[in-house]
Amino acid sequence: MSGKPTERNYTEVEFMICLAARLIEDQRSVFVGYGMPQIAAILAQKLYAPRICQVYEYGAIGPEVATPFRRNMMADARNSYRSFAWTTMNTMIATASSGYIDYGILGAAQIDPFGNINSTMIGKDYTRPKLRFTGSGGGNEVASLCWKTILIMEHEKRRFLEKIDFVTSPGYLDGSEQARERAGLPRGTGPHRVITSIALFDFDAATRRMRLIATREDITPEFVVENMEFKPLVAPSIDRLKPPTPDELRILREEIDPERVVIGRV
Amino acid sequence: MSGAGEVRLSDVDAAREWMRDNKSRAPVDKVMSEHEAVARFVHDGDYVSYDLSSMVRGPMSLEREIVRQRRKNLWLAAKFTLLDSTLLVAGGCVSKIDVGFAGLGRTLFSAIETGKVQVIDWSNGTLALRHLAGAMGVPFLPTRALLGTDTFKHSGAKVVEDPFTGKKVCLVPAIHPNVAIIHVNQCDMFGNARIFGPSISPVETAMASKSVIVSTEEIITTEEIKKNPGRTTLPYYLVSAVVVAPHGAHPGTVPGLYTYDSGHLDEFFSARDDATMKKYLDKYVYGVKSHDEYLALIGKEKLQSLRENEMIREGYSA
């Protein structure tokens, strides 16, 4: 095995979504962000965690999101379908702030070793960004206030940086002990896992640095680390991540995203 | 510790006095055309807030009218937004955006990259909270978000020591928008308005704002409002103008009523340069005089099919 990616019958997005779906615990609440996290939460609910409570910043609590997924679907009737309650943004943020939200799932453009993420801009000059993105959205609240945050990143070297251009949403900040609490963030919160298109990371309890714990079946740990600008810690034993199962792929492609808006095509 | 972002501070007492003197508790007929409402209540340099997002129950007919009347130097609260900010920026109406979520599309992002539009980064939640502070008549509210990030550094928030516990806490200042534009499902002529479905912060936004233009899918009687008061989202005295605007959220959706116009959204977002965007605006905004003419341009058949394609109705009625 070369450790380089081999022919696959699934897209990298499908891989990340399946991995995220498998990490979501049933009967927990999950604050769901736009795009990939939505698909992951829907897949989880259909396959692994039928009784999760999805919550959305626009106020929906516990929807059974109607499929198929449509492009730009956020806050519409399909997204909000069969909820327990329809509330408002201040209610949802308060819900996370007062400790009711177990998981948050977010994507980002850049990440640093301590799980701080950038979804705001690329460049050194804030007033003249080389590339501007959407900004925090509800991401800052999710990363600040949910108990455990799951981050989803495409695995490209330029996205894993010692120092990111802009810290949109907090990870373990400078990585020092209790950095989050000292900044005023809620105790016991922070990034939990980082899912990439080829690997899975957790955060080392002693140093709060990202630590490689598993790789995709066809990928070696060396290949993972080579494709990151900062060097993560590597766990003593590295698990193998199963590719998407036929069941996962069938549900993704036939029920959830038949137009392949998010999952893409092989 | 203070964020560097510019804040339009307002004095809570001045805001109270404005509400006393300008948002009358007299139940009077406030129905008017979108032209009149925008002419009277949206001015150059205003701070403007909207609810929800253009893709979902957004006040699109009012936004098109703002572009048509060529308002300038608006400061937007983009607390949850997709094409609102893009359309208003494309129309040359905007100089600053308080960003929760900075909309979508090349037009908007390149306006930020070239410095044509100045952004002040916050988050969706802290912008909603700033409206709540405005609605409560308090100068600021505390939050445990923003802390430790560059988002904080570029916002106009402050970090202080909680006087009760000594822990750090973030404070965000109240917003009192000059004008809020809100699209609703039903409204009576006084401005008692019903929203069906989840939302961002319609009540906070309407309470905090010095003027409020409500556009409504339909007008209902006050008698109907009184038969089911639990369904009233906004009481009338929060509202300055009522504009009848069926399909007012087009090309977005009003949940339970009509779905997105995907073809139209594609046309809008495919405008990646100024020339194509100008063509879009010429056709759909400047090329018509009113929302009625806009609807005629979209066509009855299309509008009918959007209604028929909204399959989910549960929960979206009184």
XYZ file of C-alpha atoms in Angstrom:
584
model
C 0.000 0.000 0.000
C 1.460 3.311 -1.040
C -0.558 5.248 1.468
C -1.823 7.449 -1.314
C -5.540 7.495 -2.010
C -6.717 4.612 -4.184
C -9.735 4.318 -6.497
C -12.835 4.862 -4.489
C -16.532 4.266 -5.062
C -17.446 7.168 -2.816
C -16.641 10.887 -2.683
C -14.586 12.470 0.057
C -17.630 14.438 1.117
C -19.589 11.207 1.456
C -16.795 9.803 3.597
C -16.782 12.816 5.909
C -20.559 12.812 6.204
C -20.675 9.105 7.062
C -17.938 9.497 9.643
C -19.790 12.405 11.258
C -23.059 10.468 11.211
C -21.405 7.557 13.032
C -20.035 9.863 15.744
C -23.406 11.329 16.688
C -24.806 9.661 19.793
C -28.478 8.830 19.886
C -30.805 10.661 22.284
C -28.536 13.687 22.391
C -29.078 17.191 21.080
C -27.066 18.339 18.081
C -26.671 21.940 16.912
C -26.525 21.634 13.152
C -24.765 24.069 10.802
C -25.279 24.663 7.097
C -24.378 22.125 4.371
C -22.406 18.964 5.228
C -23.429 18.990 8.912
C -27.089 19.009 7.857
C -26.631 15.936 5.671
C -24.646 14.158 8.404
C -27.373 14.804 10.972
C -30.070 13.557 8.591
C -28.076 10.409 7.785
C -27.420 9.783 11.477
C -31.111 10.103 12.251
C -32.099 7.720 9.463
C -29.505 5.077 10.225
C -27.844 5.257 13.625
C -29.463 7.729 15.943
C -33.217 7.868 15.299
C -33.896 9.822 18.465
C -31.348 12.621 18.229
C -32.742 16.082 18.697
C -31.489 18.257 15.858
C -31.567 21.951 16.669
C -31.090 24.827 14.266
C -30.121 28.416 14.968
C -33.238 29.658 13.179
C -35.383 28.135 15.884
C -36.389 24.597 14.899
C -36.074 22.014 17.686
C -36.160 18.314 16.864
C -37.257 18.334 13.212
C -37.462 15.164 11.141
C -35.963 16.920 8.155
C -37.847 16.023 4.974
C -35.743 14.486 2.234
C -34.543 14.836 -0.439
C -32.288 17.683 0.613
C -32.583 20.765 -1.563
C -29.864 23.248 -2.382
C -29.777 26.137 0.100
C -32.186 24.295 2.345
C -32.141 26.109 5.677
C -35.158 27.252 7.678
C -37.686 26.207 5.043
C -40.643 23.872 5.474
C -38.624 20.757 4.627
C -35.845 21.635 7.096
C -38.367 22.396 9.843
C -40.647 19.418 9.155
C -42.278 17.670 12.139
C -40.328 19.592 14.797
C -41.077 19.466 18.499
C -41.016 23.251 18.627
C -40.446 26.281 16.461
C -38.745 29.062 18.359
C -36.284 31.858 17.576
C -32.555 32.462 17.416
C -32.232 34.024 20.863
C -34.014 30.973 22.287
C -31.683 28.586 20.487
C -28.511 30.377 21.549
C -29.815 30.533 25.117
C -30.483 26.804 24.920
C -26.849 26.168 24.037
C -25.583 28.726 26.555
C -27.514 27.154 29.414
C -26.050 23.719 28.765
C -28.714 21.789 26.862
C -26.822 21.163 23.638
C -24.537 18.124 23.600
C -22.957 18.379 20.165
C -22.277 21.015 17.565
C -21.179 20.186 14.032
C -19.338 22.791 11.977
C -17.315 23.070 8.808
C -14.498 25.590 8.236
C -11.892 26.780 5.757
C -8.841 26.653 8.070
C -7.979 25.050 11.401
C -5.008 25.354 13.775
C -3.483 22.728 16.131
C -5.838 23.714 18.954
C -9.030 23.460 16.931
C -9.573 27.181 16.415
C -11.311 27.606 13.074
C -11.611 30.208 10.342
C -14.729 30.735 8.253
C -14.322 34.489 7.842
C -11.505 35.427 5.460
C -8.168 34.525 3.868
C -5.430 37.155 3.841
C -3.441 39.291 6.224
C -5.378 42.549 5.885
C -8.819 42.370 7.459
C -10.083 45.360 5.524
C -8.889 43.962 2.163
C -9.243 40.191 2.401
C -7.847 38.074 -0.430
C -10.921 35.929 -0.100
C -13.946 36.684 1.975
C -16.297 33.996 3.302
C -19.577 34.153 5.144
C -18.177 34.884 8.598
C -19.298 33.240 11.821
C -22.972 32.760 11.150
C -23.974 30.841 14.253
C -20.614 29.037 14.277
C -19.054 31.128 17.014
C -21.967 30.339 19.330
C -21.867 26.641 18.461
C -18.110 26.363 19.108
C -18.370 28.492 22.267
C -21.437 27.023 23.907
C -22.121 23.400 22.890
C -20.532 20.731 25.071
C -18.668 18.978 22.273
C -17.908 20.371 18.854
C -17.268 18.149 15.853
C -15.375 19.888 13.052
C -15.421 18.786 9.429
C -12.481 19.763 7.192
C -11.395 18.876 3.687
C -7.922 17.432 4.089
C -5.685 19.899 2.253
C -2.318 21.068 3.499
C -3.221 24.762 3.264
C -6.178 24.281 5.606
C -4.172 22.891 8.568
C -2.050 25.805 9.696
C 0.034 26.610 12.764
C -1.533 30.061 12.608
C -4.812 30.632 10.791
C -5.664 33.969 9.162
C -8.669 34.651 11.378
C -10.049 32.879 14.445
C -13.760 32.949 13.735
C -14.792 30.396 16.350
C -12.874 29.195 19.385
C -11.128 25.894 19.870
C -8.715 25.598 22.777
C -7.404 29.100 21.942
C -3.627 29.204 22.660
C -3.761 25.665 24.035
C -2.688 26.653 27.529
C -4.402 25.029 30.461
C -7.935 26.330 30.951
C -7.469 28.904 28.204
C -11.176 28.718 27.369
C -12.314 29.212 30.960
C -9.902 32.105 31.417
C -11.322 33.757 28.324
C -14.794 33.418 29.865
C -16.030 30.495 27.777
C -18.124 27.821 29.490
C -16.187 25.225 31.464
C -15.919 21.741 29.972
C -16.591 22.724 26.381
C -14.418 22.621 23.266
C -13.626 20.760 20.087
C -14.147 17.026 20.395
C -13.227 15.504 17.034
C -11.939 16.722 13.693
C -13.171 14.749 10.729
C -11.263 15.105 7.476
C -11.567 13.446 4.107
C -8.874 10.939 5.101
C -8.556 10.921 8.872
C -10.013 11.398 12.313
C -8.466 13.430 15.133
C -9.198 14.014 18.781
C -7.492 16.478 21.124
C -4.819 15.369 23.544
C -6.049 15.894 27.099
C -2.688 17.159 28.402
C -1.735 19.542 25.589
C -5.063 20.183 23.837
C -3.323 19.642 20.496
C -4.954 17.789 17.643
C -4.021 14.123 17.695
C -4.395 11.670 14.849
C -6.400 8.661 16.032
C -7.571 6.993 12.835
C -7.098 7.026 9.081
C -9.148 5.939 6.137
C -8.446 2.304 5.222
C -6.392 3.157 2.147
C -4.339 5.906 3.791
C -1.235 5.747 5.999
C -0.680 8.036 9.000
C 2.415 9.399 7.236
C 0.330 10.534 4.280
C -2.116 12.264 6.610
C 0.629 14.151 8.436
C 2.483 15.056 5.227
C -0.652 16.791 4.063
C -0.877 19.144 7.008
C 1.214 22.247 7.483
C 1.297 21.871 11.257
C 2.273 18.521 12.692
C -0.385 16.899 14.836
C 0.267 14.473 17.647
C -0.130 10.861 16.606
C -1.795 8.321 18.894
C 0.216 5.177 19.729
C -2.242 3.011 17.859
C -4.092 4.253 14.803
C -7.512 2.876 13.968
C -8.734 2.166 10.464
C -11.804 4.010 9.305
C -14.274 1.966 7.284
C -15.340 3.459 3.982
C -18.999 4.352 3.595
C -21.142 1.223 3.771
C -23.534 0.261 0.959
C -26.413 1.205 3.269
C -24.969 4.640 3.999
C -24.311 5.304 0.323
C -27.757 4.121 -0.732
C -29.498 6.388 1.777
C -27.246 9.333 0.922
C -27.651 8.964 -2.840
C -31.227 7.775 -3.103
C -33.032 9.368 -0.189
C -31.108 12.361 1.074
C -29.244 13.989 -1.798
C -30.239 12.424 -5.126
C -29.258 15.604 -6.952
C -25.789 15.309 -5.358
C -25.893 18.944 -4.321
C -23.657 18.398 -1.298
C -22.270 14.871 -1.630
C -21.008 15.308 -5.200
C -20.273 12.532 -7.692
C -17.551 9.892 -7.806
C -10.957 44.825 26.488
C -12.721 46.284 23.471
C -13.331 45.058 19.970
C -12.195 47.486 17.281
C -15.387 47.376 15.221
C -17.414 50.516 14.708
C -20.711 50.562 16.580
C -23.634 52.863 16.007
C -24.429 53.476 19.642
C -27.814 54.676 20.622
C -28.908 56.147 23.895
C -31.616 54.077 25.546
C -33.470 57.132 26.818
C -33.447 58.737 23.397
C -34.793 55.474 21.990
C -37.578 55.374 24.603
C -38.548 58.923 23.778
C -38.575 58.111 20.086
C -40.906 55.173 20.720
C -43.145 57.406 22.858
C -43.359 60.142 20.264
C -43.226 58.281 16.960
C -44.616 54.798 17.332
C -48.193 55.661 18.134
C -50.480 53.457 20.169
C -53.413 54.755 18.124
C -54.915 51.905 16.122
C -54.945 53.526 12.715
C -54.961 52.194 9.191
C -51.305 51.843 8.157
C -51.799 50.133 4.815
C -49.777 51.811 2.068
C -47.853 50.971 -1.085
C -44.268 49.739 -0.842
C -43.268 52.906 -2.646
C -44.776 55.122 0.021
C -43.526 52.967 2.901
C -39.925 53.005 1.695
C -40.082 56.692 0.763
C -41.318 57.571 4.244
C -39.382 55.198 6.433
C -36.081 54.276 4.751
C -33.519 57.051 4.426
C -29.942 57.318 3.191
C -27.536 56.364 5.955
C -30.112 54.365 7.911
C -29.326 51.300 9.960
C -31.575 48.579 8.497
C -32.542 45.232 9.985
C -34.570 42.459 8.387
C -36.025 39.111 9.346
C -35.772 36.167 8.426
C -33.595 35.501 5.397
C -34.360 36.202 1.779
C -34.499 32.509 0.971
C -37.126 32.051 3.676
C -39.819 34.642 4.379
C -37.434 37.451 3.475
C -38.834 40.938 2.767
C -37.736 40.783 -0.867
C -40.404 43.072 -2.321
C -39.331 45.791 0.141
C -35.660 45.207 -0.601
C -36.314 45.574 -4.325
C -38.156 48.824 -3.597
C -35.196 50.102 -1.549
C -32.930 49.390 -4.521
C -35.449 51.022 -6.887
C -35.489 54.173 -4.768
C -31.679 54.099 -4.800
C -31.068 54.449 -1.091
C -27.417 54.961 -0.217
C -25.033 54.247 2.646
C -27.274 51.827 4.469
C -25.786 49.912 7.376
C -27.198 46.389 7.462
C -27.680 43.974 10.310
C -27.017 40.687 8.503
C -27.969 38.436 11.381
C -29.120 35.605 9.153
C -29.110 36.369 5.524
C -28.568 34.906 2.117
C -29.489 37.083 -0.779
C -30.712 40.179 1.053
C -27.265 41.630 1.589
C -26.170 40.582 -1.910
C -29.128 42.292 -3.577
C -28.817 45.499 -1.560
C -25.045 45.624 -2.138
C -25.542 44.979 -5.865
C -27.989 47.869 -5.896
C -25.332 50.163 -4.448
C -27.380 50.811 -1.317
C -24.948 49.587 1.328
C -21.775 50.946 2.892
C -21.529 48.808 6.040
C -22.655 45.382 7.133
C -22.708 44.017 10.647
C -22.014 40.441 9.732
C -23.523 37.470 11.319
C -23.567 35.542 8.097
C -22.443 37.615 5.110
C -24.891 36.350 2.555
C -23.826 34.635 -0.588
C -22.534 35.271 -4.042
C -19.523 36.710 -5.793
C -21.058 40.195 -5.976
C -21.122 40.538 -2.226
C -17.763 38.968 -1.488
C -15.909 41.021 -4.084
C -17.520 44.198 -2.734
C -15.984 43.293 0.631
C -12.628 42.257 -0.848
C -12.264 45.549 -2.713
C -13.325 47.598 0.285
C -16.448 48.964 -1.406
C -18.409 47.661 1.525
C -17.071 47.658 5.057
C -17.883 44.693 7.257
C -17.924 44.520 11.007
C -17.818 40.905 12.119
C -20.112 39.712 14.879
C -22.040 36.443 14.865
C -25.655 35.596 14.170
C -26.321 35.054 17.850
C -24.722 38.267 19.090
C -26.566 40.321 16.456
C -29.852 38.770 17.551
C -28.848 39.524 21.155
C -28.114 43.151 20.306
C -31.657 43.439 18.970
C -32.960 41.866 22.174
C -31.060 44.477 24.195
C -32.660 47.179 22.043
C -36.057 45.578 22.575
C -35.533 45.437 26.338
C -34.507 49.065 26.554
C -31.193 48.159 28.169
C -27.846 49.443 26.884
C -26.194 46.037 26.488
C -26.522 42.363 27.259
C -23.919 39.811 28.368
C -23.025 36.704 26.392
C -20.518 33.883 26.635
C -19.911 33.865 22.885
C -17.263 35.792 20.877
C -14.740 35.371 23.710
C -11.136 34.622 22.793
C -11.567 35.046 19.035
C -10.705 37.426 16.198
C -14.447 37.746 15.663
C -14.485 39.521 19.032
C -11.483 41.715 18.130
C -13.194 42.989 15.003
C -16.637 43.342 16.569
C -17.689 46.272 18.678
C -18.174 44.111 21.771
C -16.373 44.486 25.098
C -15.054 41.963 27.600
C -15.417 42.897 31.242
C -15.199 41.207 34.609
C -18.585 40.045 35.822
C -19.098 42.216 38.942
C -20.800 39.296 40.709
C -18.285 36.483 40.114
C -15.165 38.112 38.721
C -15.283 35.868 35.635
C -14.866 37.356 32.200
C -17.986 38.028 30.210
C -18.655 39.604 26.830
C -21.023 42.563 26.494
C -22.785 43.503 23.276
C -24.409 46.912 22.812
C -28.085 47.405 22.027
C -29.122 48.110 18.447
C -31.976 50.448 17.666
C -32.284 50.140 13.893
C -33.694 53.165 12.084
C -35.941 50.783 10.244
C -36.820 47.101 10.232
C -38.370 45.330 7.263
C -40.244 42.140 8.073
C -42.327 39.892 5.834
C -45.253 38.151 7.569
C -47.963 35.664 6.723
C -50.940 37.726 7.861
C -51.532 41.196 9.222
C -54.470 43.492 9.933
C -54.571 47.103 8.818
C -53.256 48.350 12.180
C -50.171 46.145 11.988
C -51.094 43.218 14.228
C -49.038 40.598 12.457
C -48.805 36.817 12.406
C -45.734 34.826 11.461
C -46.132 31.080 11.014
C -43.051 28.963 11.426
C -39.702 29.397 13.104
C -37.932 32.727 12.849
C -34.826 34.644 13.813
C -35.882 37.571 15.981
C -38.969 39.272 14.535
C -40.309 40.466 17.887
C -36.981 41.766 19.180
C -36.259 43.422 15.849
C -39.637 45.129 15.628
C -39.511 46.305 19.257
C -36.008 47.695 18.931
C -36.553 49.510 15.632
C -37.585 53.149 15.293
C -39.713 52.357 12.261
C -41.047 49.005 11.103
C -42.342 48.177 7.656
C -44.296 44.956 7.554
C -45.047 43.367 4.209
C -47.740 40.728 4.360
C -48.908 37.839 2.218
C -52.476 38.779 3.080
C -54.519 41.273 5.057
C -56.925 39.859 7.601
C -59.463 41.602 9.820
C -58.786 42.686 13.380
C -61.737 40.465 14.321
C -59.767 37.467 13.080
C -56.721 38.580 15.060
C -58.844 38.813 18.207
C -60.265 35.333 17.756
C -56.790 33.818 18.110
C -54.533 36.290 19.931
C -52.006 33.578 20.786
C -51.041 33.635 17.129
C -50.175 37.350 17.037
C -46.427 37.757 16.613
C -46.222 41.568 16.506
C -48.718 43.863 18.234
C -49.807 46.793 16.067
C -47.991 49.646 17.840
C -44.626 48.176 16.879
C -45.497 48.598 13.219
C -45.245 51.823 11.189
C -46.454 50.669 7.778
C -48.314 47.680 6.357
C -47.663 46.736 2.753
C -49.701 44.073 0.997
C -47.248 41.845 -0.829
C -48.422 38.407 -1.911
C -45.399 36.390 -2.961
C -43.379 39.099 -1.248
C -40.533 36.692 -0.456
C -40.066 35.616 -4.080
C -37.625 34.181 -5.250
C -37.435 32.754 -1.718
C -40.018 30.648 0.038
C -42.692 31.357 2.611
C -42.918 27.994 4.376
C -46.288 26.345 3.988
C -47.339 28.759 1.220
C -44.942 28.607 -1.699
C -41.551 27.112 -2.419
C -38.331 28.645 -3.776
C -38.071 29.716 -7.391
C -34.873 27.769 -8.067
C -34.544 28.925 -11.663
C -34.738 32.545 -10.604
C -32.219 32.005 -7.793
C -29.839 30.440 -10.322
C -30.247 33.494 -12.521
C -29.462 35.782 -9.594
C -26.452 33.893 -8.289
C -25.007 33.276 -11.752
C -24.480 37.046 -11.989
C -20.811 36.994 -11.051
C -19.779 40.374 -12.436
C -21.210 43.872 -12.369
C -22.481 43.774 -15.945
C -24.578 40.620 -15.496
C -25.805 41.838 -12.138
C -26.820 45.125 -13.737
C -28.803 43.182 -16.338
C -30.579 41.324 -13.567
C -31.384 44.536 -11.696
C -32.517 46.280 -14.883
C -34.914 43.484 -15.610
C -36.344 42.664 -12.187
C -35.893 45.811 -10.112
C -35.503 48.990 -12.164
C -37.556 47.598 -15.054
C -40.717 47.447 -12.957
C -42.418 50.162 -10.939
C -43.957 48.061 -8.200
C -44.252 44.623 -6.664
C -47.430 44.081 -8.706
C -45.528 44.688 -11.928
C -42.758 42.401 -10.681
C -45.278 39.617 -10.085
C -46.701 40.148 -13.572
C -43.174 39.783 -14.946
C -42.632 36.526 -13.047
C -45.987 35.340 -14.361
C -49.137 33.873 -12.829
C -48.369 30.348 -13.963
C -44.961 30.344 -12.345
C -46.339 31.743 -9.084
C -49.117 29.177 -9.098
C -46.661 26.331 -9.607
C -44.520 27.577 -6.706
C -47.620 27.372 -4.492
C -48.460 23.897 -5.721
C -44.905 22.692 -5.190
C -44.902 23.610 -1.512
C -45.970 20.196 -0.256
C -45.718 20.779 3.490
C -48.570 22.773 5.070
C -48.657 21.437 8.629
C -48.116 24.115 11.232
C -48.343 27.102 8.931
C -51.806 28.388 9.756
C -53.661 29.990 12.642
